[in-house]
Coordinates of C-alpha atoms and ligand atoms in Angstrom, one line a residue:
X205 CA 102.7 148.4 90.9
X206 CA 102.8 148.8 94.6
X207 CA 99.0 149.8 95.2
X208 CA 98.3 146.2 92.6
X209 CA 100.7 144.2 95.3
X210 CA 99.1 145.9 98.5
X211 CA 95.7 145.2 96.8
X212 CA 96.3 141.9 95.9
X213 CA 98.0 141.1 99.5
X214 CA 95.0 142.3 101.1
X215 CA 92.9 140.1 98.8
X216 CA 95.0 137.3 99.8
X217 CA 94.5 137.9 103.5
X218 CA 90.8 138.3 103.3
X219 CA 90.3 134.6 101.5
X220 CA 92.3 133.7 104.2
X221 CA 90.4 134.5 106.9
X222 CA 87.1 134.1 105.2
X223 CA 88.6 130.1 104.9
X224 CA 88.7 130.0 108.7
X225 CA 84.8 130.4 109.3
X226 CA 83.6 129.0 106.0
X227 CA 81.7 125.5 106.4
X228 CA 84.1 122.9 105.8
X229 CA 82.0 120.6 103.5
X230 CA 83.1 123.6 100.6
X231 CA 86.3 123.9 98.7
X232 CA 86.7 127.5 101.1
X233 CA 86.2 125.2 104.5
X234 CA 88.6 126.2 107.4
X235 CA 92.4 125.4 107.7
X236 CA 90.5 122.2 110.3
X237 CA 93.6 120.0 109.5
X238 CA 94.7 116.7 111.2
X239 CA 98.2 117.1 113.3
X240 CA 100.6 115.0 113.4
X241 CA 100.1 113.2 116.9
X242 CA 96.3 112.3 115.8
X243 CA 97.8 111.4 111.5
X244 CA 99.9 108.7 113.8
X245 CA 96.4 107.8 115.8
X246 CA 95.0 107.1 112.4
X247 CA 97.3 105.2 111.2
X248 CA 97.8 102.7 114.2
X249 CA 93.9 102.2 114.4
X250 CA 93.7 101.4 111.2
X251 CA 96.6 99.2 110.7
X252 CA 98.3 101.3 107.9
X253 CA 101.5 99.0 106.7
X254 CA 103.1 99.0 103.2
X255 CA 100.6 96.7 101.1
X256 CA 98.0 100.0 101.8
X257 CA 96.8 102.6 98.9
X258 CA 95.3 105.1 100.9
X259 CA 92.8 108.2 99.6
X260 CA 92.9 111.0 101.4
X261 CA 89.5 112.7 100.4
X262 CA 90.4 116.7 101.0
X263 CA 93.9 116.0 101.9
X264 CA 94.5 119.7 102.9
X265 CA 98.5 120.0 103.4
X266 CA 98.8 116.3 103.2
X267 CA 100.1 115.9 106.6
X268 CA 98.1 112.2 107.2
X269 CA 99.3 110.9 103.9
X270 CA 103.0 111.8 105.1
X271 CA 102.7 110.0 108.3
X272 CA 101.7 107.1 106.5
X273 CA 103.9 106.8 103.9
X274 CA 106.5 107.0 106.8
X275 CA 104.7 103.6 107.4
X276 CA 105.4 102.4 103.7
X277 CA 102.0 102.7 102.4
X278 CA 101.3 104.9 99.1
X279 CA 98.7 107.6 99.1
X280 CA 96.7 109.7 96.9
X281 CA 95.3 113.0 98.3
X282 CA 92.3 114.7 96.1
X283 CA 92.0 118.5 97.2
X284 CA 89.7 121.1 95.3
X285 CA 91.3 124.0 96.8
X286 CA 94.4 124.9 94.2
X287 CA 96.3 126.6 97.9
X288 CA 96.1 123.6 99.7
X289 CA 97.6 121.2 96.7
X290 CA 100.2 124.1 95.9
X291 CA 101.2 123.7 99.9
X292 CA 100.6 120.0 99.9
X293 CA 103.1 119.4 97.0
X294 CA 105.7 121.7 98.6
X295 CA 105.5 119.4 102.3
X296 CA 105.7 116.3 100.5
X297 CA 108.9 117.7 98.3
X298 CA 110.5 118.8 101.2
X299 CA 109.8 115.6 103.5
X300 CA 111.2 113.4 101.0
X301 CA 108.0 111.6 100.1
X302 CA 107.0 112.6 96.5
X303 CA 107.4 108.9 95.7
X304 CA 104.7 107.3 97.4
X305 CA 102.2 109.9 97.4
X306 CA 100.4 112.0 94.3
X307 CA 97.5 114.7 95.0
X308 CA 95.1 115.2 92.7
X309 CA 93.4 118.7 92.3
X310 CA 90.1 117.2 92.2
X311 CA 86.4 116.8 93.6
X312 CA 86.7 113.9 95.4
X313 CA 83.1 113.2 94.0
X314 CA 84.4 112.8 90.1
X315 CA 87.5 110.4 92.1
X316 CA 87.4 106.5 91.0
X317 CA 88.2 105.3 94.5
X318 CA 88.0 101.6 93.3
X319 CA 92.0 100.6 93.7
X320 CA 91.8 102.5 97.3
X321 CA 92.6 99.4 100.4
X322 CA 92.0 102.8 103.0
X323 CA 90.2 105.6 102.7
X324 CA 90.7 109.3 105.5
X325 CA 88.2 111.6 105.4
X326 CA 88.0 113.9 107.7
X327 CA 84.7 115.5 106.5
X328 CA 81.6 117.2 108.1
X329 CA 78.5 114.4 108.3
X330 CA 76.3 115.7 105.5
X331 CA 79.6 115.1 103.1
X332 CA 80.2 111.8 104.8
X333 CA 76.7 110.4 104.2
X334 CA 76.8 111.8 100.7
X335 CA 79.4 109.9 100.0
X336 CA 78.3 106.7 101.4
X337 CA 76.8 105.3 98.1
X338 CA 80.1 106.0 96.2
X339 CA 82.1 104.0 99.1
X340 CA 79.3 101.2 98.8
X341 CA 79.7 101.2 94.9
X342 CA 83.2 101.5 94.2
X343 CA 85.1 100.3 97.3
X344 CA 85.9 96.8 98.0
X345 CA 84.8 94.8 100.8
X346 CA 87.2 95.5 104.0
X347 CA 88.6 98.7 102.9
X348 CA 88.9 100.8 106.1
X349 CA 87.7 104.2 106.3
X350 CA 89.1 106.6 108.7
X351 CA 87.5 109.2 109.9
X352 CA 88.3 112.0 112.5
X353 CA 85.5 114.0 114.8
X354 CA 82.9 112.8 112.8
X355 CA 81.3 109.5 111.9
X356 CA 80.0 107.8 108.8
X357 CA 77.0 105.2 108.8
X358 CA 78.7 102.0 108.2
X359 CA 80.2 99.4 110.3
X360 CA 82.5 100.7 113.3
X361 CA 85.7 98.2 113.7
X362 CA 87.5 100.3 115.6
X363 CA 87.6 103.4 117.3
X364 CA 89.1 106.0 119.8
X365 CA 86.9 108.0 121.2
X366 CA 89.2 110.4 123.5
X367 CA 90.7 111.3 120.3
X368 CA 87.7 111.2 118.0
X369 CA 89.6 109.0 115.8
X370 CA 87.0 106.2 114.0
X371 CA 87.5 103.6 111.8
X372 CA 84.7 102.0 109.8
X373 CA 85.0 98.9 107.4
X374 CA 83.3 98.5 104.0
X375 CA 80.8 95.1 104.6
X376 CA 80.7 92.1 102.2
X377 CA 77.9 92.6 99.1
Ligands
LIG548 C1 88.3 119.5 107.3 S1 89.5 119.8 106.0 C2 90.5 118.3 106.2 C3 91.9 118.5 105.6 C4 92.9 117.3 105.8 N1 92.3 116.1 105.4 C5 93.3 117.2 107.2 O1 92.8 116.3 107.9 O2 94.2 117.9 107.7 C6 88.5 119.3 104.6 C7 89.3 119.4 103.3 O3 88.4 118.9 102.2 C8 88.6 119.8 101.1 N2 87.4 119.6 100.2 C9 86.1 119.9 100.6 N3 85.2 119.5 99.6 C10 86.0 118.9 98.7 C11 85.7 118.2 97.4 N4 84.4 118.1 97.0 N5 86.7 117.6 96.7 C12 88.0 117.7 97.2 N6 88.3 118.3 98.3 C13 87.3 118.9 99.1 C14 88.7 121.2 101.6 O4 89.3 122.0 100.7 C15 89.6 120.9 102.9 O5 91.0 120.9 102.6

């Protein structure tokens, strides 16, 4: 029983550190999460009130969809990685916000994002400009995408770039 718990411990620890240095477009990308101070940039660039549905595409611990439902808006986050909804869930139980926001254990990819009014994504480029036709199909015109370090071919409406924080608007058809 006790070599199956060290093994399993040291299992545990490996994926862990293997997540740090993996590429972030897979479901093993690093712990690169959004803190607090720049979830709050997000939100104020992008105007996040309480009329917003916001999807959080790989919404890791959930910590941007928290700071925005302290705003009132409702969120769905869509995670592939089964540790980072398990942790996700237990932050939103704990901050009192289960209400407003579900995540999804999900590819973001198989995602209707149709009802969405904003959309985070903190992505790498090559994920961002694959999902570029998806946002074109599906999303309305003047849903807001937020993005953080890295930018997405579509037009820029805001941004701030000491914080890397960018938001881009969906255009009319
Ligand atoms: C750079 S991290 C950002 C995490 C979080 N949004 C934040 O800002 O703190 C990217 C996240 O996307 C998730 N991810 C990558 N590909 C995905 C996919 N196809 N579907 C759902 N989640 C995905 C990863 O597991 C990871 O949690």
């Amino acid at each position: 029983m006790q070599i199956f718990l060290a093994f399993s411990l040291t299992i545990l620890l490996l994926l862990f550190l293997l997540s740090m240095i993996w590429p972030p477009d897979s479901p093993w990308s690093p712990w690169w999460r959004t803190s607090g101070r720049i979830a709050r940039i997000m939100c104020k660039l992008a105007k996040i009130n309480d009329k917003d549905l916001i999807y959080d595409l790989g919404s890791g611990d959930g910590e941007a969809l928290r700071t925005a439902a302290r705003l009132g808006a409702r969120g769905v986050g869509v995670e592939i990685d089964p540790a980072r909804v398990l942790i996700s869930k237990l932050w939103i139980k704990l901050s009192g916000n289960s209400e407003n926001i579900e995540i999804r254990r999900s590819n973001f990819f198989d995602v209707d994002l149709s009802d969405a009014t904003v959309i985070f994504a903190y992505l790498v480029p090559k994920t961002l400009a694959r999902l570029k036709p998806k946002f074109l199909k599906e999303l309305k015109p003047g849903t807001r995408i937020v993005t953080f370090v890295y930018k997405i071919d579509l037009p820029l409406i805001a941004e701030d770039t000491k914080n890397e924080v960018y938001v881009f608007e969906i255009p009319k058809k």
